[in-house]
mmCIF file of C-alpha atoms in Angstrom:
data_model
loop_
_atom_site.group_PDB
_atom_site.id
_atom_site.type_symbol
_atom_site.label_atom_id
_atom_site.label_comp_id
_atom_site.label_asym_id
_atom_site.label_seq_id
_atom_site.Cartn_x
_atom_site.Cartn_y
_atom_site.Cartn_z
ATOM 1 C CA MET A 3 0.000 0.000 0.000
ATOM 2 C CA ILE A 4 1.378 3.413 -1.025
ATOM 3 C CA LYS A 5 1.286 6.245 1.525
ATOM 4 C CA LYS A 6 2.321 9.865 1.067
ATOM 5 C CA ILE A 7 3.576 12.236 3.780
ATOM 6 C CA ILE A 8 4.179 15.951 3.217
ATOM 7 C CA GLN A 9 6.651 17.650 5.574
ATOM 8 C CA VAL A 10 6.530 21.449 5.677
ATOM 9 C CA SER A 11 8.659 23.674 7.894
ATOM 10 C CA ASP A 12 9.580 27.292 8.630
ATOM 11 C CA ILE A 13 6.444 29.075 7.412
ATOM 12 C CA HIS A 14 7.264 32.222 9.445
ATOM 13 C CA PHE A 15 4.070 34.266 9.408
ATOM 14 C CA GLY A 16 5.111 37.873 10.169
ATOM 15 C CA GLU A 17 8.617 37.561 8.699
ATOM 16 C CA LYS A 18 9.443 40.363 6.262
ATOM 17 C CA THR A 19 10.215 37.953 3.408
ATOM 18 C CA PHE A 20 7.093 35.841 3.984
ATOM 19 C CA SER A 21 5.210 35.454 0.697
ATOM 20 C CA LYS A 22 1.441 35.058 0.442
ATOM 21 C CA ASP A 23 1.950 33.857 -3.134
ATOM 22 C CA LEU A 24 4.221 31.062 -1.914
ATOM 23 C CA LYS A 25 1.705 30.165 0.798
ATOM 24 C CA ASN A 26 -1.080 29.961 -1.770
ATOM 25 C CA ASN A 27 1.138 27.900 -4.073
ATOM 26 C CA LEU A 28 1.864 25.545 -1.186
ATOM 27 C CA LEU A 29 -1.807 25.022 -0.393
ATOM 28 C CA LYS A 30 -2.657 24.394 -4.046
ATOM 29 C CA GLN A 31 0.263 22.007 -4.553
ATOM 30 C CA VAL A 32 -0.420 20.037 -1.379
ATOM 31 C CA THR A 33 -4.085 19.745 -2.313
ATOM 32 C CA ASN A 34 -3.079 18.336 -5.705
ATOM 33 C CA GLU A 35 -0.620 15.908 -4.088
ATOM 34 C CA ASN A 36 -3.462 14.528 -1.944
ATOM 35 C CA PRO A 37 -1.219 13.258 0.901
ATOM 36 C CA ASP A 38 -2.250 10.880 3.663
ATOM 37 C CA LEU A 39 -0.542 13.023 6.312
ATOM 38 C CA ILE A 40 0.930 16.526 6.666
ATOM 39 C CA VAL A 41 3.604 17.312 9.241
ATOM 40 C CA LEU A 42 4.467 20.930 10.103
ATOM 41 C CA SER A 43 7.923 20.833 11.693
ATOM 42 C CA GLY A 44 7.930 24.169 13.505
ATOM 43 C CA ASP A 45 8.451 27.914 13.085
ATOM 44 C CA LEU A 46 4.942 28.828 12.046
ATOM 45 C CA THR A 47 5.644 32.381 13.236
ATOM 46 C CA SER A 48 8.453 34.924 13.225
ATOM 47 C CA GLN A 49 8.281 36.341 16.758
ATOM 48 C CA GLY A 50 5.572 34.314 18.505
ATOM 49 C CA TYR A 51 3.090 37.214 18.574
ATOM 50 C CA VAL A 52 -0.645 36.597 18.685
ATOM 51 C CA ASN A 53 -1.349 38.226 15.305
ATOM 52 C CA GLU A 54 1.156 35.851 13.704
ATOM 53 C CA TYR A 55 -0.443 32.911 15.470
ATOM 54 C CA ASN A 56 -3.888 33.975 14.273
ATOM 55 C CA ASP A 57 -2.661 33.768 10.675
ATOM 56 C CA ALA A 58 -0.894 30.478 11.419
ATOM 57 C CA ALA A 59 -4.051 28.966 12.915
ATOM 58 C CA ILE A 60 -6.028 29.781 9.757
ATOM 59 C CA PHE A 61 -3.267 28.167 7.687
ATOM 60 C CA VAL A 62 -3.239 25.030 9.856
ATOM 61 C CA ASP A 63 -7.016 24.754 9.497
ATOM 62 C CA GLU A 64 -6.601 24.962 5.714
ATOM 63 C CA LEU A 65 -4.097 22.100 5.836
ATOM 64 C CA LYS A 66 -6.407 20.080 8.085
ATOM 65 C CA SER A 67 -9.164 20.490 5.505
ATOM 66 C CA ILE A 68 -6.893 18.602 3.071
ATOM 67 C CA THR A 69 -5.872 15.691 5.312
ATOM 68 C CA ASP A 70 -4.660 14.727 8.813
ATOM 69 C CA THR A 71 -2.184 17.361 9.979
ATOM 70 C CA HIS A 72 0.175 17.458 12.971
ATOM 71 C CA VAL A 73 2.119 20.504 14.132
ATOM 72 C CA ILE A 74 5.121 20.958 16.435
ATOM 73 C CA PRO A 75 6.691 24.272 17.525
ATOM 74 C CA GLY A 76 10.047 25.772 16.580
ATOM 75 C CA ASN A 77 12.335 28.262 18.274
ATOM 76 C CA HIS A 78 10.583 31.283 16.706
ATOM 77 C CA ASP A 79 7.240 30.069 18.002
ATOM 78 C CA ALA A 80 8.612 30.056 21.568
ATOM 79 C CA ARG A 81 9.610 33.731 21.514
ATOM 80 C CA ASN A 82 7.727 36.326 23.554
ATOM 81 C CA VAL A 83 5.683 33.765 25.519
ATOM 82 C CA GLY A 84 4.512 32.370 22.192
ATOM 83 C CA MET A 85 3.782 28.926 23.630
ATOM 84 C CA LEU A 86 0.736 30.441 25.305
ATOM 85 C CA HIS A 87 -0.725 31.133 21.858
ATOM 86 C CA PHE A 88 0.503 27.830 20.412
ATOM 87 C CA ASN A 89 -1.303 25.858 23.104
ATOM 88 C CA LYS A 90 -4.509 27.868 22.637
ATOM 89 C CA LEU A 91 -4.620 28.237 18.850
ATOM 90 C CA ILE A 92 -2.629 25.285 17.472
ATOM 91 C CA GLY A 93 -2.837 22.498 20.055
ATOM 92 C CA GLU A 94 -0.598 19.805 21.523
ATOM 93 C CA ARG A 95 3.159 20.217 21.202
ATOM 94 C CA LYS A 96 3.941 16.519 20.798
ATOM 95 C CA PHE A 97 2.085 13.604 19.257
ATOM 96 C CA LEU A 98 2.047 9.973 18.169
ATOM 97 C CA HIS A 99 0.420 9.143 14.834
ATOM 98 C CA MET A 100 0.125 5.450 13.976
ATOM 99 C CA ASP A 101 -0.927 4.259 10.502
ATOM 100 C CA ASN A 102 -1.402 0.501 10.723
ATOM 101 C CA ASP A 103 -2.519 0.176 7.096
ATOM 102 C CA GLY A 104 0.489 2.146 5.854
ATOM 103 C CA GLY A 105 2.944 0.406 8.138
ATOM 104 C CA PHE A 106 4.420 3.547 9.679
ATOM 105 C CA ALA A 107 4.270 5.575 12.877
ATOM 106 C CA ILE A 108 5.465 9.130 13.454
ATOM 107 C CA ILE A 109 6.235 10.827 16.756
ATOM 108 C CA GLY A 110 6.410 14.603 17.119
ATOM 109 C CA LEU A 111 8.537 16.321 19.781
ATOM 110 C CA ASP A 112 8.902 19.900 21.022
ATOM 111 C CA SER A 113 12.557 20.961 20.804
ATOM 112 C CA SER A 114 11.928 24.669 21.477
ATOM 113 C CA GLN A 115 13.034 26.702 24.506
ATOM 114 C CA PRO A 116 11.565 30.077 25.498
ATOM 115 C CA ASP A 117 13.405 32.979 23.817
ATOM 116 C CA LEU A 118 16.378 30.790 22.807
ATOM 117 C CA ASN A 119 17.449 29.672 19.353
ATOM 118 C CA ASP A 120 19.110 26.525 20.675
ATOM 119 C CA GLY A 121 16.920 23.447 20.960
ATOM 120 C CA GLN A 122 16.611 20.757 23.610
ATOM 121 C CA ILE A 123 14.414 17.684 24.042
ATOM 122 C CA GLY A 124 14.993 17.294 27.794
ATOM 123 C CA ILE A 125 14.918 14.290 30.122
ATOM 124 C CA ASP A 126 11.140 14.186 30.675
ATOM 125 C CA GLN A 127 10.306 14.326 26.990
ATOM 126 C CA MET A 128 13.050 11.785 26.237
ATOM 127 C CA GLU A 129 11.377 9.337 28.639
ATOM 128 C CA TRP A 130 8.003 10.019 27.014
ATOM 129 C CA LEU A 131 9.603 9.317 23.628
ATOM 130 C CA LYS A 132 10.889 5.928 24.817
ATOM 131 C CA THR A 133 7.426 5.022 26.099
ATOM 132 C CA GLU A 134 5.829 5.924 22.759
ATOM 133 C CA LEU A 135 8.497 4.073 20.752
ATOM 134 C CA ASP A 136 7.759 0.965 22.811
ATOM 135 C CA LYS A 137 4.159 1.113 21.548
ATOM 136 C CA ILE A 138 5.216 0.832 17.899
ATOM 137 C CA PRO A 139 5.480 -2.700 16.470
ATOM 138 C CA THR A 140 8.995 -3.571 15.322
ATOM 139 C CA ASP A 141 7.789 -4.324 11.782
ATOM 140 C CA MET A 142 6.607 -0.720 11.258
ATOM 141 C CA CYS A 143 8.615 2.212 9.896
ATOM 142 C CA LYS A 144 9.458 4.544 12.810
ATOM 143 C CA ILE A 145 9.624 8.278 12.087
ATOM 144 C CA VAL A 146 10.372 11.089 14.560
ATOM 145 C CA THR A 147 10.042 14.805 13.873
ATOM 146 C CA PHE A 148 11.173 17.901 15.788
ATOM 147 C CA HIS A 149 12.268 21.347 14.678
ATOM 148 C CA HIS A 150 16.015 21.590 15.380
ATOM 149 C CA HIS A 151 18.416 19.563 13.283
ATOM 150 C CA LEU A 152 19.873 16.426 14.809
ATOM 151 C CA LEU A 153 23.081 16.537 12.716
ATOM 152 C CA PRO A 154 25.108 19.386 11.188
ATOM 153 C CA ILE A 155 24.159 20.124 7.585
ATOM 154 C CA PRO A 156 26.064 21.817 4.739
ATOM 155 C CA GLN A 157 25.436 25.444 3.696
ATOM 156 C CA ALA A 158 23.921 26.178 7.103
ATOM 157 C CA GLY A 159 26.675 28.499 8.331
ATOM 158 C CA ARG A 160 28.191 28.415 11.786
ATOM 159 C CA GLU A 161 26.652 25.724 14.011
ATOM 160 C CA ARG A 162 25.268 28.002 16.719
ATOM 161 C CA ASN A 163 21.682 26.786 17.060
ATOM 162 C CA ILE A 164 22.065 23.063 17.659
ATOM 163 C CA LEU A 165 20.015 20.552 19.598
ATOM 164 C CA LEU A 166 21.831 20.609 22.942
ATOM 165 C CA ASP A 167 21.137 16.963 23.809
ATOM 166 C CA SER A 168 21.524 15.581 20.280
ATOM 167 C CA GLY A 169 23.963 12.881 21.410
ATOM 168 C CA ASP A 170 21.563 11.453 23.983
ATOM 169 C CA LEU A 171 18.701 11.605 21.497
ATOM 170 C CA LEU A 172 20.751 9.911 18.792
ATOM 171 C CA ARG A 173 21.505 7.091 21.224
ATOM 172 C CA VAL A 174 17.780 6.591 21.848
ATOM 173 C CA PHE A 175 17.052 6.566 18.133
ATOM 174 C CA ILE A 176 19.674 3.913 17.431
ATOM 175 C CA ASP A 177 18.653 1.758 20.425
ATOM 176 C CA TYR A 178 14.955 1.869 19.479
ATOM 177 C CA GLY A 179 15.422 1.416 15.744
ATOM 178 C CA VAL A 180 14.158 4.779 14.484
ATOM 179 C CA ASP A 181 14.274 4.802 10.675
ATOM 180 C CA PHE A 182 13.646 8.441 9.698
ATOM 181 C CA VAL A 183 14.066 11.814 11.441
ATOM 182 C CA LEU A 184 12.379 14.937 10.017
ATOM 183 C CA ASN A 185 13.798 18.364 10.952
ATOM 184 C CA GLY A 186 13.606 21.981 9.815
ATOM 185 C CA HIS A 187 15.243 25.082 11.361
ATOM 186 C CA LYS A 188 18.123 26.066 9.070
ATOM 187 C CA HIS A 189 16.107 26.518 5.845
ATOM 188 C CA VAL A 190 18.459 24.133 4.016
ATOM 189 C CA PRO A 191 17.068 20.910 2.501
ATOM 190 C CA ASN A 192 19.360 17.968 3.165
ATOM 191 C CA VAL A 193 19.472 14.189 3.601
ATOM 192 C CA TRP A 194 21.987 12.246 5.730
ATOM 193 C CA MET A 195 22.142 8.561 6.596
ATOM 194 C CA ILE A 196 23.826 7.307 9.765
ATOM 195 C CA GLU A 197 23.613 3.827 11.326
ATOM 196 C CA LYS A 198 20.821 2.866 8.864
ATOM 197 C CA MET A 199 18.811 5.888 10.018
ATOM 198 C CA VAL A 200 17.943 8.748 7.662
ATOM 199 C CA THR A 201 17.747 12.389 8.763
ATOM 200 C CA ILE A 202 15.830 14.731 6.457
ATOM 201 C CA ASN A 203 15.890 18.518 6.701
ATOM 202 C CA SER A 204 13.166 20.570 5.073
ATOM 203 C CA GLY A 205 13.780 24.088 3.772
ATOM 204 C CA THR A 206 11.542 27.107 4.286
ATOM 205 C CA ALA A 207 8.365 26.683 2.265
ATOM 206 C CA THR A 208 6.974 30.217 2.217
ATOM 207 C CA THR A 209 9.772 32.759 2.738
ATOM 208 C CA LEU A 210 12.748 34.126 0.820
ATOM 209 C CA LYS A 211 14.994 33.748 3.861
ATOM 210 C CA LEU A 212 17.271 31.450 1.901
ATOM 211 C CA ARG A 213 20.879 30.293 2.172
ATOM 212 C CA GLY A 214 23.222 29.832 -0.785
ATOM 213 C CA ASP A 215 21.483 28.530 -3.903
ATOM 214 C CA THR A 216 18.466 27.037 -2.102
ATOM 215 C CA TYR A 217 14.861 27.880 -2.977
ATOM 216 C CA PRO A 218 11.526 27.820 -1.104
ATOM 217 C CA SER A 219 10.638 24.154 -0.758
ATOM 218 C CA TYR A 220 9.178 21.305 1.249
ATOM 219 C CA ILE A 221 9.528 17.517 1.473
ATOM 220 C CA GLU A 222 7.405 14.659 0.148
ATOM 221 C CA LEU A 223 7.884 11.094 1.396
ATOM 222 C CA ILE A 224 6.330 8.247 -0.560
ATOM 223 C CA LEU A 225 6.205 4.935 1.301
ATOM 224 C CA ASP A 226 5.378 1.555 -0.196
ATOM 225 C CA ASP A 227 6.086 -2.069 0.673
ATOM 226 C CA CYS A 228 9.513 -2.079 -0.989
ATOM 227 C CA GLY A 229 10.929 1.393 -0.520
ATOM 228 C CA ILE A 230 10.698 5.036 0.493
ATOM 229 C CA PHE A 231 11.235 7.945 -1.884
ATOM 230 C CA VAL A 232 12.222 11.423 -0.649
ATOM 231 C CA ASN A 233 11.270 14.278 -2.985
ATOM 232 C CA LEU A 234 12.021 17.991 -2.739
ATOM 233 C CA ILE A 235 9.238 20.206 -4.114
ATOM 234 C CA ASN A 236 9.892 23.812 -5.189
ATOM 235 C CA THR A 237 7.085 25.936 -3.716
ATOM 236 C CA LYS A 238 7.473 28.606 -6.389
ATOM 237 C CA THR A 239 7.355 26.360 -9.465
ATOM 238 C CA GLY A 240 5.992 23.049 -8.217
ATOM 239 C CA TYR A 241 9.027 21.275 -9.678
ATOM 240 C CA LYS A 242 9.717 17.977 -7.931
ATOM 241 C CA LYS A 243 13.213 16.496 -7.541
ATOM 242 C CA GLU A 244 14.109 13.145 -5.999
ATOM 243 C CA MET A 245 16.612 13.665 -3.178
ATOM 244 C CA ALA A 246 17.010 10.012 -2.216
ATOM 245 C CA ASN A 247 15.357 6.625 -2.283
ATOM 246 C CA TYR A 248 15.673 3.693 0.097
ATOM 247 C CA SER A 249 14.974 -0.002 -0.216
ATOM 248 C CA VAL A 250 13.337 -1.411 2.900
ATOM 249 C CA ALA A 251 12.561 -4.899 4.153
ATOM 250 C CA VAL A 252 11.145 -6.678 7.182
ATOM 251 C CA ASN A 253 13.666 -9.250 8.402
ATOM 252 C CA GLY A 254 11.908 -11.513 10.865
ATOM 253 C CA ASN A 255 9.820 -8.952 12.732
ATOM 254 C CA ASP A 256 12.168 -5.988 12.275
ATOM 255 C CA TYR A 257 11.663 -3.195 9.746
ATOM 256 C CA GLY A 258 14.885 -1.785 8.320
ATOM 257 C CA ILE A 259 16.583 0.125 5.522
ATOM 258 C CA CYS A 260 18.739 -2.202 3.415
ATOM 259 C CA ALA A 261 19.940 0.006 0.537
ATOM 260 C CA CYS A 262 19.997 3.682 -0.436
ATOM 261 C CA ASN A 263 20.529 6.033 -3.369
ATOM 262 C CA ASN A 264 21.244 9.620 -2.342
ATOM 263 C CA ASN A 265 20.752 12.462 -4.847
ATOM 264 C CA SER A 266 20.452 15.260 -2.301
ATOM 265 C CA HIS A 267 22.580 17.890 -4.112
ATOM 266 C CA LEU A 268 20.270 20.731 -5.102
#
């Protein structure tokens, strides 16, 4: 059975380079893609102000009218007591979504800290993550999403805004057999593979706050019984480029990635 997940990040309502045209393109393109799930990986706002959150809430409702949608916060959302508005207007800051028919489960975490650009998962949330991972059958694809990047990525500049407990989190992911990690934050699309685990970074979908030769974009994951395809979609043009593809198999009762082809250069 084929399943499609759209990952969008770094919308940044209120940011000076935010584009309504790009937002409208995104909504039209995602509608046409007809995904089974949409994941918003943080930074809906620029400064965490209520007027930005009001616009973000309308946008989230538009996405929810297309298909199931889950949202986690980013560092910009946690500015200026922004979590107060997130909780009221957007909803829960972490989640577990299980798709038994599609053979995958995705867990969302909150890596934001009030008024700080650095991210952290924290001990309590790490324990919650372990509990949720234990609920997922070993023959299912395990996906985790949070805003800050787990690993350094190219063209992202000086590594100043890292996930402070990335080492501890990486250990949990390896021990529990996490297959894919979805991040945002640096506005640079990228794919890494480490210890048979893939980390995917989405760019900014709706702003011109771009690094190097990147362009406004978002991620599409296509999952079927034999493999997973990672596509980068240009929000301005709708052009779709394959970043990577992975062969997968269930050995015994364990789901795993057995081969990869990485084409992540933009």
